[in-house]
mmCIF file of C-alpha atoms in Angstrom:
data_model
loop_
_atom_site.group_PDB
_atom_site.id
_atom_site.type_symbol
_atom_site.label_atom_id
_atom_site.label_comp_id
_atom_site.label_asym_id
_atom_site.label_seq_id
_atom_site.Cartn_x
_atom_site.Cartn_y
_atom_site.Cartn_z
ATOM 1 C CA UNK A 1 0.000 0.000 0.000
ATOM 2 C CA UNK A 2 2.929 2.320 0.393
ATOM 3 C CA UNK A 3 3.564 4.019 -2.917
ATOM 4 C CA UNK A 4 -0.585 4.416 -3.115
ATOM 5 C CA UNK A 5 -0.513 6.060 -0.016
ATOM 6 C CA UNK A 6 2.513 8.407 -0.643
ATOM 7 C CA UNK A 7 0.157 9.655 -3.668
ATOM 8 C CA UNK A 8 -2.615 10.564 -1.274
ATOM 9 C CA UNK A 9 -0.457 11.812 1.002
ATOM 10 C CA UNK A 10 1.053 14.064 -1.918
ATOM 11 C CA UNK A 11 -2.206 14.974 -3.524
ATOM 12 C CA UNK A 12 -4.374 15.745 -0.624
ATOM 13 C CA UNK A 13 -0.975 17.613 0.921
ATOM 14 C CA UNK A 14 -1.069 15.454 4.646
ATOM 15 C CA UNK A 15 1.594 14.774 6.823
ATOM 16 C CA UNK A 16 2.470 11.139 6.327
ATOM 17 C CA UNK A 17 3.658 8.648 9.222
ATOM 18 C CA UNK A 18 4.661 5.442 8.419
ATOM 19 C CA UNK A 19 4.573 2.698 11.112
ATOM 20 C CA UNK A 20 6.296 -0.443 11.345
ATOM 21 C CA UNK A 21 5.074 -3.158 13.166
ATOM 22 C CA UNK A 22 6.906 -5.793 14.447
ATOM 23 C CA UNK A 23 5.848 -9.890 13.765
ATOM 24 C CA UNK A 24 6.600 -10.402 17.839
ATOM 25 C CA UNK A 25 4.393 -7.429 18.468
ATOM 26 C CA UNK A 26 1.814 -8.755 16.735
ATOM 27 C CA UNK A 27 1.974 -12.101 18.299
ATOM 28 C CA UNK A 28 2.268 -10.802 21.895
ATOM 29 C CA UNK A 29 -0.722 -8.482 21.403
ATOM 30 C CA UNK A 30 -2.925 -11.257 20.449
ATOM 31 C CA UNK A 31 -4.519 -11.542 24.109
ATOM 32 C CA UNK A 32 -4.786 -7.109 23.800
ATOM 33 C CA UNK A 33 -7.266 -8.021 21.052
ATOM 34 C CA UNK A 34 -9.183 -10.650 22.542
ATOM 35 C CA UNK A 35 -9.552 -8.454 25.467
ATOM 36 C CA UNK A 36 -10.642 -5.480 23.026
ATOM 37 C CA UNK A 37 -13.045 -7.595 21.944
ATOM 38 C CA UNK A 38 -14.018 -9.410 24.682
ATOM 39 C CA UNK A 39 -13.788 -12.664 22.406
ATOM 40 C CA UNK A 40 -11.854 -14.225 19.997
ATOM 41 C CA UNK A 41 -11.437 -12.662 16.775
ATOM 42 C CA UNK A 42 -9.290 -11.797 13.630
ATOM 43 C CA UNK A 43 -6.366 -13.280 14.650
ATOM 44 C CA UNK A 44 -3.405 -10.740 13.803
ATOM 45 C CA UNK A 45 -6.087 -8.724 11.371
ATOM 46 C CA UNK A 46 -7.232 -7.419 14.718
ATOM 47 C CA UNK A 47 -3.594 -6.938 16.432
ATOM 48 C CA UNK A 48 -2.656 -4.849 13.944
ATOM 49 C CA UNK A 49 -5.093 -2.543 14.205
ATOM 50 C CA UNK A 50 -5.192 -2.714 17.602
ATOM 51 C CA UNK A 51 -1.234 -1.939 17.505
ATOM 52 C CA UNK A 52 -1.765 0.742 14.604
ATOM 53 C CA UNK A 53 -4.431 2.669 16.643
ATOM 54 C CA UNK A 54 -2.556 3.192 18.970
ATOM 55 C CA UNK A 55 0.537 4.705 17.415
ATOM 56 C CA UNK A 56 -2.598 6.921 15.511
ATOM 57 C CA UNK A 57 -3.671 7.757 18.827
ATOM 58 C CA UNK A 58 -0.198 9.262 20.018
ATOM 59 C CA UNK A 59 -1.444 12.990 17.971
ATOM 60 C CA UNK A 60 -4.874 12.095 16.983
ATOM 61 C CA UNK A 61 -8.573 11.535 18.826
ATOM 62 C CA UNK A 62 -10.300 11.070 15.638
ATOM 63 C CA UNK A 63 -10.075 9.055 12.087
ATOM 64 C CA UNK A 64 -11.614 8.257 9.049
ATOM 65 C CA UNK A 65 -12.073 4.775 7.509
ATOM 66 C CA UNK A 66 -13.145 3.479 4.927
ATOM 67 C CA UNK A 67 -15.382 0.222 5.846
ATOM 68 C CA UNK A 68 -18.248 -0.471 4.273
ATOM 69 C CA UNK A 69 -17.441 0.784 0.297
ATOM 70 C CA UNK A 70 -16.849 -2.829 -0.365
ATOM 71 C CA UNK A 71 -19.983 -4.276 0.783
ATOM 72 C CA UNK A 72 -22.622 -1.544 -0.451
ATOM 73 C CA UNK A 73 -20.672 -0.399 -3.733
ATOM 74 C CA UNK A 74 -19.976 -4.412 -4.507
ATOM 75 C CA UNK A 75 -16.618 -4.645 -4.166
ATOM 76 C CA UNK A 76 -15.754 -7.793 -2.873
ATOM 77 C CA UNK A 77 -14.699 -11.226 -5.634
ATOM 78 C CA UNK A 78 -18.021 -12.996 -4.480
ATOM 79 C CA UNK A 79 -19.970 -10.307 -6.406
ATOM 80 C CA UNK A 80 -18.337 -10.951 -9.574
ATOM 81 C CA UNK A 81 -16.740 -14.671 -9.636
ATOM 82 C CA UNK A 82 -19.448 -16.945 -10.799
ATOM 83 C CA UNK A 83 -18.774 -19.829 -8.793
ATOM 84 C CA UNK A 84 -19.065 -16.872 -5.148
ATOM 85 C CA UNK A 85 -22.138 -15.861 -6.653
ATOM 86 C CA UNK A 86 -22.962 -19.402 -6.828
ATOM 87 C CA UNK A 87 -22.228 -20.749 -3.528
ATOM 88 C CA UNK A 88 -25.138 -22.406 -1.345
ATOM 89 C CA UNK A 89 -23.356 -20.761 1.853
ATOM 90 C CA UNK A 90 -22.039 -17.451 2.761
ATOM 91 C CA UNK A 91 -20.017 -16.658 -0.438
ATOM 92 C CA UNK A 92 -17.057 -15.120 2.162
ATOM 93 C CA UNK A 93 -17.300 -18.861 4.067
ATOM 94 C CA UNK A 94 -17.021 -21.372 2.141
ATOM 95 C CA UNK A 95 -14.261 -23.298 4.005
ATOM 96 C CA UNK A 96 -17.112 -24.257 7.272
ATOM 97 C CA UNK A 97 -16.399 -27.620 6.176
ATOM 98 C CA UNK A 98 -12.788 -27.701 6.532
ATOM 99 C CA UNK A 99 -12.700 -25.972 9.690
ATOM 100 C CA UNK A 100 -14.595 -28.646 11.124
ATOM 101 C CA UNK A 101 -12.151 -30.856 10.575
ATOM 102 C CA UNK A 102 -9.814 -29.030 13.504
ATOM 103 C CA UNK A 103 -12.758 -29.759 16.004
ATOM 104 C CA UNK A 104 -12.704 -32.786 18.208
ATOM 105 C CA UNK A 105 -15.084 -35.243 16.664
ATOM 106 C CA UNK A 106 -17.546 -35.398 19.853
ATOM 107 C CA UNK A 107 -17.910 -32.008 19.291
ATOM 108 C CA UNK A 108 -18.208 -32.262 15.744
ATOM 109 C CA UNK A 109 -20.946 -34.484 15.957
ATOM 110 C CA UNK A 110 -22.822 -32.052 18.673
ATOM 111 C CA UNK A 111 -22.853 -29.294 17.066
ATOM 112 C CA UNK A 112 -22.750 -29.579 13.096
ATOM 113 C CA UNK A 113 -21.549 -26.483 12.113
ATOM 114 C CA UNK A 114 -21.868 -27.123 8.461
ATOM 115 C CA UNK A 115 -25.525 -27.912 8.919
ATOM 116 C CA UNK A 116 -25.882 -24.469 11.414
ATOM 117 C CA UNK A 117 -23.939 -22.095 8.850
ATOM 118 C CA UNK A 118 -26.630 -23.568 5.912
ATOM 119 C CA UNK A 119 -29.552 -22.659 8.337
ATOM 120 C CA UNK A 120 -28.265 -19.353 9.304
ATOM 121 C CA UNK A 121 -28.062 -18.726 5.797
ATOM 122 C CA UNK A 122 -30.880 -20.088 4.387
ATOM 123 C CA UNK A 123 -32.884 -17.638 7.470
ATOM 124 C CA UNK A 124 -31.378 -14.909 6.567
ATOM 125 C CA UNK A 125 -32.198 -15.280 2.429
ATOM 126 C CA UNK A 126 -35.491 -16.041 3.571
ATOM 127 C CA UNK A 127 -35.685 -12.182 4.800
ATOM 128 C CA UNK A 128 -34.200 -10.283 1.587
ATOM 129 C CA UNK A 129 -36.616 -7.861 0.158
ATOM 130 C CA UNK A 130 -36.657 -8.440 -3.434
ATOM 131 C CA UNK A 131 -38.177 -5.603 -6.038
ATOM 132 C CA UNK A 132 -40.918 -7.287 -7.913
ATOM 133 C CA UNK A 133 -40.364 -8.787 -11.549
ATOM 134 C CA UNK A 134 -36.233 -9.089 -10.438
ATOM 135 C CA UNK A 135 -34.817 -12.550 -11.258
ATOM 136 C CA UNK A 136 -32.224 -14.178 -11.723
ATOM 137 C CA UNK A 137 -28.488 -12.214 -11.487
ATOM 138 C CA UNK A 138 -30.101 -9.073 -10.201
ATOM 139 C CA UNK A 139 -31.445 -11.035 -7.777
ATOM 140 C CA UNK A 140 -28.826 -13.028 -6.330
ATOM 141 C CA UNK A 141 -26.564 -9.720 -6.066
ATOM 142 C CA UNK A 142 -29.139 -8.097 -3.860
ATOM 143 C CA UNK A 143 -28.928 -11.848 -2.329
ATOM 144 C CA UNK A 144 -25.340 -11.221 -1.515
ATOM 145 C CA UNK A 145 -25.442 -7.983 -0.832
ATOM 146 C CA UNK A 146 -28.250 -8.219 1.866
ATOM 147 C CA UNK A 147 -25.884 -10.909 3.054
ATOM 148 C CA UNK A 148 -23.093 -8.703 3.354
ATOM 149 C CA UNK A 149 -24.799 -5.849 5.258
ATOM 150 C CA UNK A 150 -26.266 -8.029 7.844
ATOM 151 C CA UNK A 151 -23.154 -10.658 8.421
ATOM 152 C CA UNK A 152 -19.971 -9.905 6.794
ATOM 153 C CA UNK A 153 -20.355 -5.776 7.505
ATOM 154 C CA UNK A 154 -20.975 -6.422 11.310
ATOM 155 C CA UNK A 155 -17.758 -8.357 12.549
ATOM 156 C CA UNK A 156 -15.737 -5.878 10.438
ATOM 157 C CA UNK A 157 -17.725 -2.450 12.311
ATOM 158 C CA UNK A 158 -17.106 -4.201 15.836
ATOM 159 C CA UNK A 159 -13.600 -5.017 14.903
ATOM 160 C CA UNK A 160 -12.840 -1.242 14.001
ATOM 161 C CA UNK A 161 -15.026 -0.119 16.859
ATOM 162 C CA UNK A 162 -12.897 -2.505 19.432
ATOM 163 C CA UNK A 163 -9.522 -1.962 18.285
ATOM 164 C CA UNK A 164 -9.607 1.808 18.024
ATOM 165 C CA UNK A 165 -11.942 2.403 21.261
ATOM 166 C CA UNK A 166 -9.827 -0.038 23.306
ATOM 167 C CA UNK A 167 -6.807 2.975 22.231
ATOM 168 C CA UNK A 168 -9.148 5.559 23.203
ATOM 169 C CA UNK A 169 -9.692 6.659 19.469
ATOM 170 C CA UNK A 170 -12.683 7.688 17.479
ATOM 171 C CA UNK A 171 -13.086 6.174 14.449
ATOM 172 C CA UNK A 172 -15.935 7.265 11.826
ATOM 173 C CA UNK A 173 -16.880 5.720 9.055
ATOM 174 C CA UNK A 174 -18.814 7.428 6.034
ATOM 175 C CA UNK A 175 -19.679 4.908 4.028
ATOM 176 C CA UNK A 176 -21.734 3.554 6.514
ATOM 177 C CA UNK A 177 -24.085 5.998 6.791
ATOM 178 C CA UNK A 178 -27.506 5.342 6.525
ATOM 179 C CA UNK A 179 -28.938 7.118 4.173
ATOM 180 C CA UNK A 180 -25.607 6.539 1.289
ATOM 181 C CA UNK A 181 -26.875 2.757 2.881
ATOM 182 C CA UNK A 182 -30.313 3.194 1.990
ATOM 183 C CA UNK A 183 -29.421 4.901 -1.616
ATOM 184 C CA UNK A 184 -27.289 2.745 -2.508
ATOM 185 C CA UNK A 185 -29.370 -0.400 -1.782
ATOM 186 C CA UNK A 186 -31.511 -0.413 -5.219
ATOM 187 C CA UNK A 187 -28.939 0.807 -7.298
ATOM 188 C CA UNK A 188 -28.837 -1.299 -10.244
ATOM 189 C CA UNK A 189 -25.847 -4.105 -10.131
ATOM 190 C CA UNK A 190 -24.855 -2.695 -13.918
ATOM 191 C CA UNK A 191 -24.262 0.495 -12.782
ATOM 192 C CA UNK A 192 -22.568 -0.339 -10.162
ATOM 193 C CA UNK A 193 -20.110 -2.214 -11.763
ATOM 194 C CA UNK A 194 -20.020 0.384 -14.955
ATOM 195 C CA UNK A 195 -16.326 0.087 -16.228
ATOM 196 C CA UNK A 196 -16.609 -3.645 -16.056
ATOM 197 C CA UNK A 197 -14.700 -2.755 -12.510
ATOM 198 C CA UNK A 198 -15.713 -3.572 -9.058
ATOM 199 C CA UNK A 199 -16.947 -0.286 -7.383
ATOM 200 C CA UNK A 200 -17.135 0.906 -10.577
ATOM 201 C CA UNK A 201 -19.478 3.621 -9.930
ATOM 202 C CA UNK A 202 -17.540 4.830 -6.640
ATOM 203 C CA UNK A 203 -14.488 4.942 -8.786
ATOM 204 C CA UNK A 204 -16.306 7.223 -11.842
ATOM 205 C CA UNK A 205 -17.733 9.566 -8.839
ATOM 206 C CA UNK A 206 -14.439 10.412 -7.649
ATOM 207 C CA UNK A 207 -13.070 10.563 -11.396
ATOM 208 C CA UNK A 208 -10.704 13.800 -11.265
ATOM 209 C CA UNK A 209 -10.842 13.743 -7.541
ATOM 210 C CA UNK A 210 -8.750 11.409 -7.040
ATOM 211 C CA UNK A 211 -4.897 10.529 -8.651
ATOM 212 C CA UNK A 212 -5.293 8.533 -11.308
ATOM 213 C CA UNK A 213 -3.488 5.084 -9.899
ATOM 214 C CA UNK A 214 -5.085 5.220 -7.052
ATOM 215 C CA UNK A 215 -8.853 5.109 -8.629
ATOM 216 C CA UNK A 216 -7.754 2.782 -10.579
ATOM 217 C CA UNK A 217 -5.786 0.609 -8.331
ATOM 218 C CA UNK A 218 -7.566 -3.046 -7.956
ATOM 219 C CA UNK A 219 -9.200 -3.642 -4.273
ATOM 220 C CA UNK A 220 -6.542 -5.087 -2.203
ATOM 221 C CA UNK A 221 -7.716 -6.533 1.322
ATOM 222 C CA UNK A 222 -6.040 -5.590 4.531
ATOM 223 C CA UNK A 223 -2.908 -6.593 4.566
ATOM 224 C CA UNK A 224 -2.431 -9.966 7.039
ATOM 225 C CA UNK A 225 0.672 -11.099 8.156
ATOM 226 C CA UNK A 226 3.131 -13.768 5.861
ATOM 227 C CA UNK A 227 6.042 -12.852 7.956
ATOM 228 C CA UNK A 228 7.727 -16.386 8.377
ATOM 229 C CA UNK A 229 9.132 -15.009 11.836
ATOM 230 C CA UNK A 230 5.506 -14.174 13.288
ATOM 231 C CA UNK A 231 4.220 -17.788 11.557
ATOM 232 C CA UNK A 232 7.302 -19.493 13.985
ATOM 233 C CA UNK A 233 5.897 -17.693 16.809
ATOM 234 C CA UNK A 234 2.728 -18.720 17.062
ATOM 235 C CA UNK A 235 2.940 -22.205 15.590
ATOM 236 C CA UNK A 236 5.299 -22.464 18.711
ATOM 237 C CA UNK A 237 3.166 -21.040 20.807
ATOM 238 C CA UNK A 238 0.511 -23.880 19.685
ATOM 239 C CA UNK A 239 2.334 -26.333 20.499
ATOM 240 C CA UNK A 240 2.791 -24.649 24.488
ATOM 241 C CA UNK A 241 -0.734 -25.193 24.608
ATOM 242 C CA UNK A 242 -1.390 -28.496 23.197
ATOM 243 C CA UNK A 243 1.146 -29.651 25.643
ATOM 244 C CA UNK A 244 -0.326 -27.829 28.868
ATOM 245 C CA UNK A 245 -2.731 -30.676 30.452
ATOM 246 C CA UNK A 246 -4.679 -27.071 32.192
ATOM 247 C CA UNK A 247 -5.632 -25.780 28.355
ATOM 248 C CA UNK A 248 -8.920 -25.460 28.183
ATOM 249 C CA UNK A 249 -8.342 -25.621 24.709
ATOM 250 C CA UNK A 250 -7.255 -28.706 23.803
ATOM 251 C CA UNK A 251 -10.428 -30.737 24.796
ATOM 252 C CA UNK A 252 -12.559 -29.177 22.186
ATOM 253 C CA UNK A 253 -10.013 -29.921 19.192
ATOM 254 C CA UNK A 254 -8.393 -32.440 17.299
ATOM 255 C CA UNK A 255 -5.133 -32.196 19.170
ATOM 256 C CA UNK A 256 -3.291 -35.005 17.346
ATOM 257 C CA UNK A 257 -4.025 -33.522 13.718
ATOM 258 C CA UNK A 258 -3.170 -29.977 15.122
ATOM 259 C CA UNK A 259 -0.104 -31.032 16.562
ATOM 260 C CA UNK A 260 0.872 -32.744 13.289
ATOM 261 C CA UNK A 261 0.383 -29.509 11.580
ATOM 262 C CA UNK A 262 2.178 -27.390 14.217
ATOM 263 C CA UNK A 263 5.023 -29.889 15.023
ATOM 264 C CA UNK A 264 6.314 -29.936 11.495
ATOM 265 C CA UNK A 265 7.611 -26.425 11.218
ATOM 266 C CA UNK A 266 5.799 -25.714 7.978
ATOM 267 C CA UNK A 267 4.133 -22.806 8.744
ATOM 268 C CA UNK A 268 7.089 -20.862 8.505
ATOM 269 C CA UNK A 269 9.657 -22.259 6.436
ATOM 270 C CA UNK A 270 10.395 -23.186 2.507
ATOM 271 C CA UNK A 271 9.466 -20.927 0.028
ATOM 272 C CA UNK A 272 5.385 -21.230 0.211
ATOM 273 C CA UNK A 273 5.971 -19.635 3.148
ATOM 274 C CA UNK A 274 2.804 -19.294 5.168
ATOM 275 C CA UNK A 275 1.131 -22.389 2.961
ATOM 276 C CA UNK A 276 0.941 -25.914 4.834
ATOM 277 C CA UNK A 277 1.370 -27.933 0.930
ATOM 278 C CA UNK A 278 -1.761 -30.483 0.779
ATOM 279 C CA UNK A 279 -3.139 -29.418 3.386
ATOM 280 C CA UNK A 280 -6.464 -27.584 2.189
ATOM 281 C CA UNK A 281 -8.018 -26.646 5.690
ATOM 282 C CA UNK A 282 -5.006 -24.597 6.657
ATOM 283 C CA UNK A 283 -4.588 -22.778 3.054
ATOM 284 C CA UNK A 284 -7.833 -22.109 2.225
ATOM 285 C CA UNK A 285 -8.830 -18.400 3.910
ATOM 286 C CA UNK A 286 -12.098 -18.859 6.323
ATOM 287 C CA UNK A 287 -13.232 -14.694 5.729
ATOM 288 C CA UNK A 288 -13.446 -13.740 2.531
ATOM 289 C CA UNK A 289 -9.811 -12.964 1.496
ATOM 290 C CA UNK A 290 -8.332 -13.195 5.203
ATOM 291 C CA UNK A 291 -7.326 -15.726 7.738
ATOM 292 C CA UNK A 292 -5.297 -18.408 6.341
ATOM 293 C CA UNK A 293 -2.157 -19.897 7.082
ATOM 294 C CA UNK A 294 -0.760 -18.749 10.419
ATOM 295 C CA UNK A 295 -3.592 -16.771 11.528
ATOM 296 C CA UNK A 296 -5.235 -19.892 12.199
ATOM 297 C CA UNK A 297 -2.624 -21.282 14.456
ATOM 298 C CA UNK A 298 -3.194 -17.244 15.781
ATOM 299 C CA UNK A 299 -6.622 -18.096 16.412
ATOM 300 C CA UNK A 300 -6.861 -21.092 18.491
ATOM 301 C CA UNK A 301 -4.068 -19.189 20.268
ATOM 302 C CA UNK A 302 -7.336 -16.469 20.986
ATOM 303 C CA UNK A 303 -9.752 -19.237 21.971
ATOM 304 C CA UNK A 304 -7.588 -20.739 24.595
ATOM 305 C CA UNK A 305 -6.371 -17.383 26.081
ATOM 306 C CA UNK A 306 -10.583 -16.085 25.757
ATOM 307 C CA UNK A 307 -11.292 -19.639 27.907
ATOM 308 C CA UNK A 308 -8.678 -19.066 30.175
ATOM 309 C CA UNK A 309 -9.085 -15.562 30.945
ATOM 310 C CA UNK A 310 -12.811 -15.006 30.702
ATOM 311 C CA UNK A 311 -12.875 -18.270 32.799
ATOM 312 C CA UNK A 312 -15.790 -19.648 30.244
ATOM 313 C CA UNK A 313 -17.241 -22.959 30.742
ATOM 314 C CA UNK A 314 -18.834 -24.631 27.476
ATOM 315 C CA UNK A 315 -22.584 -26.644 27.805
ATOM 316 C CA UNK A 316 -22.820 -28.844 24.556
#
């Protein structure tokens, strides 16, 4: 994002800081977040904003950002890629299945998340307020994009609310206001994405507002961590807890397979880097474009410190 941001910064005439983040930082702020939160969350997605906000908070009370464009201007791959638009689940969470697989199999059994997320999902399409005489594309869209306002959008809001209030800074967020909400919500998908680009219509309204590279740039998501030295850390600190007999953890996982997957070092070494090679349920990102690789190991890392901490005690 640098050399995008050095643009803005030179075009709007700001004052540009640039912050560095270290991969231990992020790891050791991992229990910050869950504490932000009050639950497990985004892994190192939420550290570093956590950690970010609070070097922003150092000469500033207030910020802008810019959540919400993607999911009321269409932005995201599962409003273009016909086999997203396609998908019988949450287009953004398509990997429920492989998750599962890191549960312990009593719990598994007890719970069947595959068969909850299809319910959840199936409710919530049952609720979308179609125009009359709209079929099939058109339809699906507002499908998705009801989807994203009332699922995806939410997680993202508390995340931004957490992180930055938990620093003691204000963060507002114009796209989200109602009534560009409301506008936007029977806006044609074709004009939307006029240009044959996603948040095509955003982009042509800020057309000469903007530098040129940057309204043109492609969406990029935030920016999650591939630093082999952070995927070390917590893949080590994994196996700490699988071999604590107090974890409150380990009961409710497959221990074995996640111990196969943390003992071998792969998480952090070779040149896939962050990739696990044949191993689909640690590859394949669980929200939309983030959480893969390491910030899985990050997350049960969140769960067993949330257990620990908040001192909860699961019913199944």
């Amino acid at each position: 994002d640098a050399r995008y941001i050095r643009l803005m910064s030179q075009h709007c005439g700001t004052i540009h800081h640039q912050v560095l983040l270290d991969a231990a930082d992020l790891a050791k702020a991992l229990p910050d977040a869950v504490r932000a939160r009050d639950l497990p969350g985004m892994a190192d997605i939420d550290s570093s904003l956590y950690l970010f906000c609070r070097e922003i908070k150092r000469n500033h009370t207030v910020a802008l950002s810019g959540e919400c464009a993607d999911e009321i201007f269409g932005g995201y791959p599962w409003f273009r890629r016909d086999d997203l638009v396609a998908a019988d689940t949450f287009p953004w969470s398509r990997a429920t299945h492989l998750r599962a697989l890191w549960l312990a199999p009593w719990l598994r059994e007890r719970i069947c998340p595959e068969e909850y997320a299809a319910q959840r999902c199936r409710e919530s399409l049952a609720e979308v307020p179609h125009l009359p005489g709209e079929t099939g594309r058109e339809s699906r869209l507002r499908e998705i994009a009801y989807l994203n306002l009332t699922w995806s959008m939410v997680p993202l809001l508390n995340r931004k609310d957490r992180m930055s209030r938990a620093q003691g800074l204000e963060v507002r967020v114009p796209f989200a206001d109602h009534r560009l909400v409301e506008y936007m919500w029977n806006v044609p998908w074709e004009m939307k994405a006029c240009d044959g680009r996603e948040k095509g219509l955003l982009r042509r309204a800020l057309a000469g507002i903007l530098p040129g590279a940057v309204l043109h740039r492609r969406k990029n998501p935030y920016p999650k961590s591939h630093q082999p030295a952070y995927a070390e850390t917590v893949r080590r600190w994994v196996l700490r807890i699988l071999d604590d007999p107090h974890s409150p953890l380990v009961p409710l996982i497959d221990a074995e397979t996640v111990r196969r997957m943390a003992g071998n070092g792969e998480a952090g070494s070779g040149p896939a880097g962050h990739r696990m090679p044949g191993n689909p349920a640690f590859n394949e990102p669980w929200f939309g474009q983030l959480m893969a690789g390491p910030q899985f190991f990050a997350y049960l890392i969140e769960i067993d410190t949330w257990l620990r901490e908040y001192r909860v005690e699961i019913i199944v």
